Short mmCIF file of C-alpha atoms in Angstrom, two decimals:
data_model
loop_
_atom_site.label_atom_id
_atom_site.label_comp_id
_atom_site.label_asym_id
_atom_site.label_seq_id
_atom_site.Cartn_x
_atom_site.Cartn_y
_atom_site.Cartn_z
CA UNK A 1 -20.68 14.59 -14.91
CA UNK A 2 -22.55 11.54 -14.63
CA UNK A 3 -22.02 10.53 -10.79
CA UNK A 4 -22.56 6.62 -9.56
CA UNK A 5 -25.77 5.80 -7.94
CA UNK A 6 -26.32 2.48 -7.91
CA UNK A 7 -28.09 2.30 -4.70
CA UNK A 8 -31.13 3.69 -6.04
CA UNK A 9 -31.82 0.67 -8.26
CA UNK A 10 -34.17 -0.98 -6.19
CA UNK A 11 -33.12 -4.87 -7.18
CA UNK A 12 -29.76 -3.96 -5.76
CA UNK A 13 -30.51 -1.87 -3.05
CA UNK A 14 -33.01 -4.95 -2.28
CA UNK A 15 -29.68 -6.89 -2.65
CA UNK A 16 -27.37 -5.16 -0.55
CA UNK A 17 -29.86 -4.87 1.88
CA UNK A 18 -29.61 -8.81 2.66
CA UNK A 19 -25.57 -8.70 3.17
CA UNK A 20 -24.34 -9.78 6.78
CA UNK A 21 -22.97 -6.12 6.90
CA UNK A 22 -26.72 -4.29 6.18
CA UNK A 23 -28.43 -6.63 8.20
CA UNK A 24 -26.45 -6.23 11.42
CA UNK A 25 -24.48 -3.51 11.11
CA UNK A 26 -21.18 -3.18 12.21
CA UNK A 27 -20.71 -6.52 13.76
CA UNK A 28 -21.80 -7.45 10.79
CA UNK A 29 -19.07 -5.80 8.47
CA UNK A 30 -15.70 -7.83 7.90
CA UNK A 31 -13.39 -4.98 8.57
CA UNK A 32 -15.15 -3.59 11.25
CA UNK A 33 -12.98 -4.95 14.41
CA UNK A 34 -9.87 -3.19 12.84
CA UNK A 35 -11.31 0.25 11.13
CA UNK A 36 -12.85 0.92 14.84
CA UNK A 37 -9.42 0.68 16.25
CA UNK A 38 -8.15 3.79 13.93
CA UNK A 39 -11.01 5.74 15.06
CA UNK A 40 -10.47 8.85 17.08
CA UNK A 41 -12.37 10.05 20.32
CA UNK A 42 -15.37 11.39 19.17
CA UNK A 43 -16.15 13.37 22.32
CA UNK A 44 -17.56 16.75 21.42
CA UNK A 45 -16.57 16.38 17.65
CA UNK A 46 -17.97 17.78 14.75
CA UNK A 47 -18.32 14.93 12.37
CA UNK A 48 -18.75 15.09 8.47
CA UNK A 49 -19.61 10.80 7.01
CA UNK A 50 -19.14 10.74 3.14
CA UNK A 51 -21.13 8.20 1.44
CA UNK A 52 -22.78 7.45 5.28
CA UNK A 53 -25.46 4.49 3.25
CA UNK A 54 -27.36 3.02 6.40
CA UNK A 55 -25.70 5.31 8.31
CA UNK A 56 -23.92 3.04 10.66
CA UNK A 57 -21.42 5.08 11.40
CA UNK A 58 -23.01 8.13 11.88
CA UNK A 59 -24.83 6.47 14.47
CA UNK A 60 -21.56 5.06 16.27
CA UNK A 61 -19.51 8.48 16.82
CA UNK A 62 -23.43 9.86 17.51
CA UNK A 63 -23.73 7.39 20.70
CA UNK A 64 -19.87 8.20 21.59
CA UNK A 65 -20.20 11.32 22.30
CA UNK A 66 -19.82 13.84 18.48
CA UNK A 67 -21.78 16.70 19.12
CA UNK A 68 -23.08 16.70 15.39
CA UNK A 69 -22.88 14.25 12.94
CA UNK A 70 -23.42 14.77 8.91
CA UNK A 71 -24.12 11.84 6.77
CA UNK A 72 -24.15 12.80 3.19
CA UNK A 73 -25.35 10.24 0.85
CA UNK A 74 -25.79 10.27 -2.97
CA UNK A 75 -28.38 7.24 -2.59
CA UNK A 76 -32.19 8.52 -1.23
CA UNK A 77 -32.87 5.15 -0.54
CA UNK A 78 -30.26 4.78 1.79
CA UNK A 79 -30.66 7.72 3.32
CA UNK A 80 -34.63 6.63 4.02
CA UNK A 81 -32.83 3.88 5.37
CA UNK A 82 -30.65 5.67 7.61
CA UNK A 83 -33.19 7.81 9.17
CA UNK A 84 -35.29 4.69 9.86
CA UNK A 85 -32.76 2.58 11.37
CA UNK A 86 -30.03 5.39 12.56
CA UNK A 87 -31.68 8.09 13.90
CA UNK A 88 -30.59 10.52 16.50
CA UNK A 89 -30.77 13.99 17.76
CA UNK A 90 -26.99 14.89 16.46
CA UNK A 91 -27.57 13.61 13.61
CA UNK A 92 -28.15 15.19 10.08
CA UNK A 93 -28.50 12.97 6.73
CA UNK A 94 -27.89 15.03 3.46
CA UNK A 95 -28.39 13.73 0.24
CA UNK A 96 -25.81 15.02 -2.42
CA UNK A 97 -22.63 13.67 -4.14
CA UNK A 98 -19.80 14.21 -2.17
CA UNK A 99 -18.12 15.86 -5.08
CA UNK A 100 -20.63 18.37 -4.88
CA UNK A 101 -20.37 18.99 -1.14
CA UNK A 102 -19.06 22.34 -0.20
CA UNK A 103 -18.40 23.75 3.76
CA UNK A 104 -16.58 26.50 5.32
CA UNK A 105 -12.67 25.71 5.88
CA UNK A 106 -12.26 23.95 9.23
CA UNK A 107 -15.43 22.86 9.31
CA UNK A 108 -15.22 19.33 11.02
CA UNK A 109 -13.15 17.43 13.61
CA UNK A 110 -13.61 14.42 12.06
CA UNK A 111 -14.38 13.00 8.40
CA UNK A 112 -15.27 9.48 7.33
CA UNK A 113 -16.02 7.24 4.92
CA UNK A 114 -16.81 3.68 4.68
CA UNK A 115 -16.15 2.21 1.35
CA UNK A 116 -17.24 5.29 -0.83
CA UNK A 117 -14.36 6.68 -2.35
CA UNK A 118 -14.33 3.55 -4.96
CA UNK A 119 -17.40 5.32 -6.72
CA UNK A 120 -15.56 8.59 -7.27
CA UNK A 121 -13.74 9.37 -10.41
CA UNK A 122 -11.42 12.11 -9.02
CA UNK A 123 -9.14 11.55 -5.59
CA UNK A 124 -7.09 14.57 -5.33
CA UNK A 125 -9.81 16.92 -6.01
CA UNK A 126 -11.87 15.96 -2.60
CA UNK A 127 -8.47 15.25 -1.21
CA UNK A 128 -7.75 18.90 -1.03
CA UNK A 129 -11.63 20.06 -0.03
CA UNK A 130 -11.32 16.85 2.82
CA UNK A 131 -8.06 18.97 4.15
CA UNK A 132 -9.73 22.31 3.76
CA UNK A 133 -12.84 21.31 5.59
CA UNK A 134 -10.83 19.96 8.73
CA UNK A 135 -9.54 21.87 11.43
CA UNK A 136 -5.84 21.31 11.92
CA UNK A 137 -5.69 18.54 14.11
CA UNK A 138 -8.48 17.18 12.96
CA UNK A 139 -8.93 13.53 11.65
CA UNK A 140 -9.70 11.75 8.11
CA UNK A 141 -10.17 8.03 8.77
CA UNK A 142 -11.51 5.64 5.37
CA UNK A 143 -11.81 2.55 4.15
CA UNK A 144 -12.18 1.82 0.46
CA UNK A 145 -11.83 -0.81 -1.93
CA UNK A 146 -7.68 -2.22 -2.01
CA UNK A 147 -6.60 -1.18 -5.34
CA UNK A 148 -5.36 -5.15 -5.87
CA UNK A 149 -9.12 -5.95 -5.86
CA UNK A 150 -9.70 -2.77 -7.90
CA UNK A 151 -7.12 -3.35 -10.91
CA UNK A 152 -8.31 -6.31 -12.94
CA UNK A 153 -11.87 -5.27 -12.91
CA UNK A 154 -14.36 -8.43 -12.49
CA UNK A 155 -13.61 -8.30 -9.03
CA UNK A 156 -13.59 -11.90 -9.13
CA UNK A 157 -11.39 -14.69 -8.72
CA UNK A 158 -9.60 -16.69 -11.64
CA UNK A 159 -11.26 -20.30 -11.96
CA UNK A 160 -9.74 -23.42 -13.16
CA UNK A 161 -11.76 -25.67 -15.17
CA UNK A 162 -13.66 -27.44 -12.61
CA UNK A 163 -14.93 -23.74 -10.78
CA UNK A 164 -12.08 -24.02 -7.88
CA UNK A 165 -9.93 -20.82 -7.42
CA UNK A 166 -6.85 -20.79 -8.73
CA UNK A 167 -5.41 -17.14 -7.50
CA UNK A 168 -7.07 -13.99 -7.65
CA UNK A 169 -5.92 -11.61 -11.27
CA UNK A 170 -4.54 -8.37 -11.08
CA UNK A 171 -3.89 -6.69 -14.41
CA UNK A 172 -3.92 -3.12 -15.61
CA UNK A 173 -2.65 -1.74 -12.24
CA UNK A 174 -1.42 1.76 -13.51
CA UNK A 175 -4.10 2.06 -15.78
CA UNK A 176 -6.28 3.95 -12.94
CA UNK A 177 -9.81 4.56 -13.54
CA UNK A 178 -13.55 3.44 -14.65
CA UNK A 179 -13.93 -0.64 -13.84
CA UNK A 180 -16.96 -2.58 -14.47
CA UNK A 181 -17.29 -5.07 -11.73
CA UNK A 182 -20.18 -7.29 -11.15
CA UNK A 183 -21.33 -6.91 -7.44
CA UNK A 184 -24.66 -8.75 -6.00
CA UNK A 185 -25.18 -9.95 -9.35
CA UNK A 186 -25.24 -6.47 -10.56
CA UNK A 187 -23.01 -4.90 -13.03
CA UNK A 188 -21.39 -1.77 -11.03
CA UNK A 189 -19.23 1.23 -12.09
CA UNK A 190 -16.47 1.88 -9.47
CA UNK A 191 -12.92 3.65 -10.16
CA UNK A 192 -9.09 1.97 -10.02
CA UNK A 193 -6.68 4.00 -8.18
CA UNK A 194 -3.43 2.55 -7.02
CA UNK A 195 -2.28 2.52 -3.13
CA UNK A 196 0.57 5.36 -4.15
CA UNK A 197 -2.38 7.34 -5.14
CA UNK A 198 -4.25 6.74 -2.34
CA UNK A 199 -1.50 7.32 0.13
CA UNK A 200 0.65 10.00 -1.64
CA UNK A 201 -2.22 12.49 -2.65
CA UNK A 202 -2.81 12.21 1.29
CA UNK A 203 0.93 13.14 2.33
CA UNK A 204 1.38 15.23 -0.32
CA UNK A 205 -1.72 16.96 0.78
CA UNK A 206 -1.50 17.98 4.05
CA UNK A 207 -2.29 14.91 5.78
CA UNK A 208 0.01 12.92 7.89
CA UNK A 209 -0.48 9.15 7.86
CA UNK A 210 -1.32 7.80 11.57
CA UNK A 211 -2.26 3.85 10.56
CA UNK A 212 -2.00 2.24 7.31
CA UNK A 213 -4.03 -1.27 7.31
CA UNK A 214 -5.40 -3.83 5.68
CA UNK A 215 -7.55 -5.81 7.47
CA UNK A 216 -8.11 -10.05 7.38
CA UNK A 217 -11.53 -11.56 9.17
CA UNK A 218 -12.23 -11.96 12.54
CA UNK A 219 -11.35 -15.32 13.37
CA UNK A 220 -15.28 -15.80 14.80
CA UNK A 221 -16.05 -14.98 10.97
CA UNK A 222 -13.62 -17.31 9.48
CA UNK A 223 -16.28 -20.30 9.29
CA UNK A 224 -18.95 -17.97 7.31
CA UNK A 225 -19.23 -19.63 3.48
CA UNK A 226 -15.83 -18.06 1.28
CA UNK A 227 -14.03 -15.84 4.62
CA UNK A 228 -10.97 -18.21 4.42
CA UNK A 229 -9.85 -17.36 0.78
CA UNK A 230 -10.28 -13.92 2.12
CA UNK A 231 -7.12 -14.48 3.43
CA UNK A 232 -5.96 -15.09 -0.34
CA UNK A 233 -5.59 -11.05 -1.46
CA UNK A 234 -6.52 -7.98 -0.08
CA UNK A 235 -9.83 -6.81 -0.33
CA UNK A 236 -9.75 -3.68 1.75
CA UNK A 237 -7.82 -0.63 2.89
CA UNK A 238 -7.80 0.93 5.80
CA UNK A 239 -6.57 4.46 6.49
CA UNK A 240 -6.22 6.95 9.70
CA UNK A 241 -5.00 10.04 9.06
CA UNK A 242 -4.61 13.45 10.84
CA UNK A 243 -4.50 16.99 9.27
CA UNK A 244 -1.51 18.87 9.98
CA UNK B 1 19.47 -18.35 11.64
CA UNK B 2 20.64 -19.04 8.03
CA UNK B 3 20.39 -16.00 5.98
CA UNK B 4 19.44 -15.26 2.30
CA UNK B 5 22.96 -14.61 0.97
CA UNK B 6 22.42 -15.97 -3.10
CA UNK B 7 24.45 -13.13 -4.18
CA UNK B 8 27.70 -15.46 -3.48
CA UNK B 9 26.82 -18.16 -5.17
CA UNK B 10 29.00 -17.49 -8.31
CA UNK B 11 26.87 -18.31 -11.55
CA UNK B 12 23.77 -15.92 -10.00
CA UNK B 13 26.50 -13.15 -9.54
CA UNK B 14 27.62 -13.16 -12.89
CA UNK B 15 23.72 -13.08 -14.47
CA UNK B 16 23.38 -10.18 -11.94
CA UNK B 17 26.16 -8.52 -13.41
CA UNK B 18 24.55 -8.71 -16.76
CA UNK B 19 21.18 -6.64 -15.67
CA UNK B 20 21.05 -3.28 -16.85
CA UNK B 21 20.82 -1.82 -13.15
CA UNK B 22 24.55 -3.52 -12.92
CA UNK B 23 25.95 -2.28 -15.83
CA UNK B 24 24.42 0.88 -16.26
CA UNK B 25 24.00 1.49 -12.53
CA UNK B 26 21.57 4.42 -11.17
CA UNK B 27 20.65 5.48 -14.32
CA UNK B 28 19.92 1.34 -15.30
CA UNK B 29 17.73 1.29 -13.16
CA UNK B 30 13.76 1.88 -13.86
CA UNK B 31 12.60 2.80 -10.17
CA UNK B 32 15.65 5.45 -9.91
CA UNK B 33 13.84 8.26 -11.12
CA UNK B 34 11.37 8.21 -8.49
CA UNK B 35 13.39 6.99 -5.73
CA UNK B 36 16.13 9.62 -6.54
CA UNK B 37 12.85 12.32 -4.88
CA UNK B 38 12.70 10.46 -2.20
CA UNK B 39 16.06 11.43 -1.29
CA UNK B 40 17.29 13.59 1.36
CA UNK B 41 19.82 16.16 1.50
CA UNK B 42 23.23 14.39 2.26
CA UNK B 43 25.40 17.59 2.40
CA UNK B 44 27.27 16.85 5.91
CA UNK B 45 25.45 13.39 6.59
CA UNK B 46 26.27 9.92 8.08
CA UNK B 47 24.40 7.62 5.89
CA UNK B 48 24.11 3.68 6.21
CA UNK B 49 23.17 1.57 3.62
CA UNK B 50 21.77 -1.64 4.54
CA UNK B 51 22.43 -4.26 1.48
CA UNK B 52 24.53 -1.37 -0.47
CA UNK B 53 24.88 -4.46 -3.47
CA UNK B 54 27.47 -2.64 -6.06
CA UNK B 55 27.39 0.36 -3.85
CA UNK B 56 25.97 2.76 -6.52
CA UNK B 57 23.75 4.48 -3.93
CA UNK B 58 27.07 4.79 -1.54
CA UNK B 59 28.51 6.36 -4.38
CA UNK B 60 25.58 8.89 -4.54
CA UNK B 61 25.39 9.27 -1.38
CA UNK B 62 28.97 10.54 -0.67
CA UNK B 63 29.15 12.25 -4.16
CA UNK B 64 26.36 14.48 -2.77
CA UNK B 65 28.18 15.60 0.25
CA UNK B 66 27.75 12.88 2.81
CA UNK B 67 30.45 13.00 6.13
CA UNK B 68 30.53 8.98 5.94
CA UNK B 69 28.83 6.29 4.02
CA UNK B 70 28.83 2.94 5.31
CA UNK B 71 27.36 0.08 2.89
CA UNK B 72 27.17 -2.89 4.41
CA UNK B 73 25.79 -6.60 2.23
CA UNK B 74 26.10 -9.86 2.86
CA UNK B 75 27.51 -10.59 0.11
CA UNK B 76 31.34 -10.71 -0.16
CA UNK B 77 31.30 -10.71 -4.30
CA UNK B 78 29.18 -7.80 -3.74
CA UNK B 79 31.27 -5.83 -1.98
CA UNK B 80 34.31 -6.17 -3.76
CA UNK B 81 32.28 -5.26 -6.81
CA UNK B 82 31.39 -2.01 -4.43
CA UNK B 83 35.16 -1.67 -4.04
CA UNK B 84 36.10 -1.68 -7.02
CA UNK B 85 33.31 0.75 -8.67
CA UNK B 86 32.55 3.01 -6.42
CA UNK B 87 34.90 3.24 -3.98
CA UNK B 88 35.55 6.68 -1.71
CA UNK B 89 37.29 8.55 0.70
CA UNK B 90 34.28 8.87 2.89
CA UNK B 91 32.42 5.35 2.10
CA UNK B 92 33.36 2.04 4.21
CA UNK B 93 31.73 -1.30 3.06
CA UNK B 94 31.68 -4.00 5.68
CA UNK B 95 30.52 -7.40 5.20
CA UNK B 96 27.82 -8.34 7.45
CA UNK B 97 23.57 -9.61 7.21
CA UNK B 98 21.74 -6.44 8.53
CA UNK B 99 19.77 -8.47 10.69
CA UNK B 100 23.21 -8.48 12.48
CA UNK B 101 24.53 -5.11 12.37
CA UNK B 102 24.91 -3.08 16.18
CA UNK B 103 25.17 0.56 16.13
CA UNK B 104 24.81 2.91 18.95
CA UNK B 105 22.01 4.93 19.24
CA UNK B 106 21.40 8.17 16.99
CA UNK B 107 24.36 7.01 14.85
CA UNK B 108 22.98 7.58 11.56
CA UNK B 109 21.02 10.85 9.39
CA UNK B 110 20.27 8.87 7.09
CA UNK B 111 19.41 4.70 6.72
CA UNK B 112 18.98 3.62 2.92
CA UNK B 113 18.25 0.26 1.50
CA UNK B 114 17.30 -0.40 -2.04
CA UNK B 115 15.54 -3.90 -2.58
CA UNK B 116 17.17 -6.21 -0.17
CA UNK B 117 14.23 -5.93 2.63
CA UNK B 118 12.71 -8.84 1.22
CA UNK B 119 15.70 -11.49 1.61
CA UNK B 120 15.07 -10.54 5.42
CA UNK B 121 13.10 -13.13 7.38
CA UNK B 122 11.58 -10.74 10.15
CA UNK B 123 11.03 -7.26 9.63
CA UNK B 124 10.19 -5.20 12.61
CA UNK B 125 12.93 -6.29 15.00
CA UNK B 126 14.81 -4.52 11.88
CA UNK B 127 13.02 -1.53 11.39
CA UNK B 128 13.29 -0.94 15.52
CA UNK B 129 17.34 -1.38 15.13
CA UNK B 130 17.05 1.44 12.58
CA UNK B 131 14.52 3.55 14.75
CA UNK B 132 17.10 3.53 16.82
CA UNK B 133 20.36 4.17 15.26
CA UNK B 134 18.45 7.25 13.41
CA UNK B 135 19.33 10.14 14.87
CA UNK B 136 15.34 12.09 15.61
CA UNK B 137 14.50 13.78 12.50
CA UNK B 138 16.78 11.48 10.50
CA UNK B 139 15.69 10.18 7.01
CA UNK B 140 14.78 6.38 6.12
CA UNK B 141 13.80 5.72 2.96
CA UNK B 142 14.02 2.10 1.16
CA UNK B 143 12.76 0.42 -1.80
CA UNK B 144 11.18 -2.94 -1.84
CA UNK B 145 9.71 -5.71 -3.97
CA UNK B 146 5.79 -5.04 -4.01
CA UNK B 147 3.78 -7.21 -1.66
CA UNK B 148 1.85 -8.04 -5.09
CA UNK B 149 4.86 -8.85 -6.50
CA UNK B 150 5.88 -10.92 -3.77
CA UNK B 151 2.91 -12.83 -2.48
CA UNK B 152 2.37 -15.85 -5.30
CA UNK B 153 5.80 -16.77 -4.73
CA UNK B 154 6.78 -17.49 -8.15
CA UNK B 155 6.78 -13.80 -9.18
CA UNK B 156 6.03 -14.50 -12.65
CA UNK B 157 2.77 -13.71 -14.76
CA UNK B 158 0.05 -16.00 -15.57
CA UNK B 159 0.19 -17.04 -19.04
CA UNK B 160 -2.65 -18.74 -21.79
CA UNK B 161 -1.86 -22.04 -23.50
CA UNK B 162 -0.10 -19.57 -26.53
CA UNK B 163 2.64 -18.69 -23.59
CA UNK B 164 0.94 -14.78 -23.44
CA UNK B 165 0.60 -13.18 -20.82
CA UNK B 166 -3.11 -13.27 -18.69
CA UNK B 167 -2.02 -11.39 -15.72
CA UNK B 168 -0.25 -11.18 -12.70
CA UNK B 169 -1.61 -13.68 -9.89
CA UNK B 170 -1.95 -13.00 -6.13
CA UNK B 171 -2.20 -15.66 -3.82
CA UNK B 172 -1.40 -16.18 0.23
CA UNK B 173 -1.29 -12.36 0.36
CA UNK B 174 -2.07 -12.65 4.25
CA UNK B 175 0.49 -15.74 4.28
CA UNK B 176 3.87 -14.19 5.42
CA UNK B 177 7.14 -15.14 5.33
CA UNK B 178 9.27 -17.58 2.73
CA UNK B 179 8.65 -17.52 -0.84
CA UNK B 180 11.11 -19.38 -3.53
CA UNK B 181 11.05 -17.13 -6.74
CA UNK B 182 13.09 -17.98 -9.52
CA UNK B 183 14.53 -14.88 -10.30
CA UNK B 184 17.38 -14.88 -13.27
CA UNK B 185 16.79 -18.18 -14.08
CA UNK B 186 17.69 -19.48 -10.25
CA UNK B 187 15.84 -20.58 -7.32
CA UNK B 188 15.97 -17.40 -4.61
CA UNK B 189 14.39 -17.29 -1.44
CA UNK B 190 12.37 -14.32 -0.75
CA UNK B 191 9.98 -13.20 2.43
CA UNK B 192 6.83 -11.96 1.27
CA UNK B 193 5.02 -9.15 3.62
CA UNK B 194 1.98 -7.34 3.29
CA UNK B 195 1.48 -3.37 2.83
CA UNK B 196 0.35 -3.29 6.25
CA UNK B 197 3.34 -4.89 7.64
CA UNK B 198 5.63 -2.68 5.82
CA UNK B 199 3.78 0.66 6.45
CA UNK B 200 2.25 0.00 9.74
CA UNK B 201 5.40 -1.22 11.56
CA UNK B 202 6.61 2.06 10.23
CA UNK B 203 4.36 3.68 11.69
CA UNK B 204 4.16 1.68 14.80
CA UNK B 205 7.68 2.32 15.54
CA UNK B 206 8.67 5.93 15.65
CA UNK B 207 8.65 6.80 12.12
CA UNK B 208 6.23 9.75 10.30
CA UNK B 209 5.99 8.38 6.56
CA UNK B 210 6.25 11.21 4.09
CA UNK B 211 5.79 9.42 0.99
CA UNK B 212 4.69 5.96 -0.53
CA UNK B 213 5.62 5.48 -4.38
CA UNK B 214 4.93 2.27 -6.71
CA UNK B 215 7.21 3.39 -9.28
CA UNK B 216 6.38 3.44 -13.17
CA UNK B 217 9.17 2.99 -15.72
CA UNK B 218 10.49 6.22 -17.21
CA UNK B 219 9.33 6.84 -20.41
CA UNK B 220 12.32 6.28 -22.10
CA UNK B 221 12.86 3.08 -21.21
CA UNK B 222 9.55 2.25 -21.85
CA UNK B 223 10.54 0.33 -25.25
CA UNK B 224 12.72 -1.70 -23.79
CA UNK B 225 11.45 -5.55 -23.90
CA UNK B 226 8.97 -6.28 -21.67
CA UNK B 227 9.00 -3.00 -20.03
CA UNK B 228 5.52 -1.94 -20.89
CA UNK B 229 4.08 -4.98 -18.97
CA UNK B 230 5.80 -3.51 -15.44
CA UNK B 231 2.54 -1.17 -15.89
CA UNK B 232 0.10 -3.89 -15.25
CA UNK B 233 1.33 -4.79 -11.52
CA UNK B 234 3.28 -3.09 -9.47
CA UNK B 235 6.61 -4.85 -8.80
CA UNK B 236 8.36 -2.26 -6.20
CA UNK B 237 7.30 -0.08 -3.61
CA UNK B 238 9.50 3.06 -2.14
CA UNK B 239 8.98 4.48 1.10
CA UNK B 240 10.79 7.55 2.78
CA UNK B 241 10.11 8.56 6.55
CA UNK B 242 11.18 10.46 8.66
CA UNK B 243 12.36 9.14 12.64
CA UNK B 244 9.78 11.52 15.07
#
């Protein structure tokens, strides 16, 4: 199975590299004020990031305290990346597909995953090896791609004649998988999956369901070109969760 | 506080009457056979049902072994329609807005509502009342227009200069509160929320969700006209929790 790796084309890894969110990090990422809120203590953890990229968030629960960190990453040039700008002594970057990942049962305290899970075909499937790889207790927190931004496919807005939005399409909304959306100019294979199947496959699962969330701008980004008609649809979702 | 009570005005009462869910009831409906899992066991149960409408899921309720039903709607032509159709030694339907209702604590096993959440201006001062009257470990599970559905206002699809259908548009999806739909060929106010606020508050407020549905139509109704267009948005969502 052919697995998405965008990231390793260099004209949009050069790309991505010059969003707010790659050049400063988490302050620099939208959601960022409300998916650090659903984050657990990471004191001591063991700590699994799927689809880490610059490795951000490796480096966070790193500095607070997680006694090892994996970032797995099917990009290499955003792992090179991470290990330049996220280094640190807890900290392990993998590259492999997280489909392909395989650990012990109750492996981690903690996974996560930072708008990944929109580049994998199959939910349920990692689902279950996410649940089998926690210890009971143990947290899954992710963000990914809202499935109202997902379901139409361009990703983008729908224009009246003179280029101002009108409203933002959704179309196709059962109709889960493979979407061509264009993303930094770049035309980029990520998967539709609606919210019951993001939520349900988690309770039905063995996860319970801590926060639910999806998050608008920080009102010190709302000036930045286009962050008000973020307020138009969802663009994210945010999800804490705890294995029982 | 005026409340949404449409369902008296005479002319919308009788085009009600004509929808399949009236006629046919349960079975009419196309969400039933998913929210029909949702259920819990009713065998010895007190059950309230917060905007009961014809009563059908009274009816249920007390045919499957409930102790006492009590539907409650703001409607009066509603609830002598419940009277009349599905009346029952162990249901009671009172006339009253559920933003009004008083109950002593740990009253209820089991609170039901099946789309009349959105004709509610405020939500969690709602779900709190119900947090409370559950008895711990008692069941909550509701249906609700989808926050898709909902958040245009006009809850109808987009449609090209032939009058066919484009899609479904989203608009002011972080822009709660009043929407005016025109839903059987009247003018109803609605209150659109978003996912967060109805899962979140959930969660914020006692309650463990156990499962999050956007229901498909069954396949057998899925020749009916129009029906296979309810696959390219979502139009309800049904929730059942459980009171920690």
């Amino acid at each position: 199975m052919m697995k998405e790796n965008k990231y390793d084309d260099q004209e949009f890894f050069e790309a991505y590299g010059k969003m707010e969110r790659s050049q400063k990090g988490l302050d620099g990422a939208g959601e960022w004020h409300e998916l650090q809120k659903l984050l657990p203590d990471f004191q001591g953890k063991m700590v699994l990031d799927l689809g880490c990229g610059y490795g951000w968030h490796c480096k966070y629960a790193a500095v607070h305290g997680a006694r090892y960190v994996l970032g797995t990453d099917i990009s290499k040039k955003m792992l090179e990346a991470a290990r330049t700008r996220n280094p640190g002594p807890s900290i392990e970057y993998r590259r492999a597909a997280m489909e392909d990942l395989d650990f012990q049962a109750e492996s981690f305290d903690v996974v996560l995953s930072s708008l990944a899970f929109h580049y994998v075909k199959e939910f349920e499937p990692l689902v279950q090896n996410i649940s089998r790889w926690l210890k009971s207790g143990g947290s899954f927190v992710f963000s990914v791609e809202h499935p109202v931004f997902t379901a139409y496919g361009s990703q983008d807005w729908y224009y009246d004649e003179n280029g101002d939005i009108l409203h933002f399409p959704v179309d196709n909304y059962y109709l889960e998988g493979r979407r061509e959306a264009v993303f930094l100019g770049a035309q980029v294979t990520k998967y539709h999956r609606t919210l019951t199947t993001y939520l349900d496959t988690l309770l039905q699962n063995g996860f319970q369901l801590l926060r639910v969330v999806e998050p608008q701008p920080p009102e010190q980004m709302m000036e930045l070109p286009g962050m008000r008609d973020e307020l138009r649809r969802p663009m994210m979702l945010l999800v804490s969760a705890v294995r029982r």
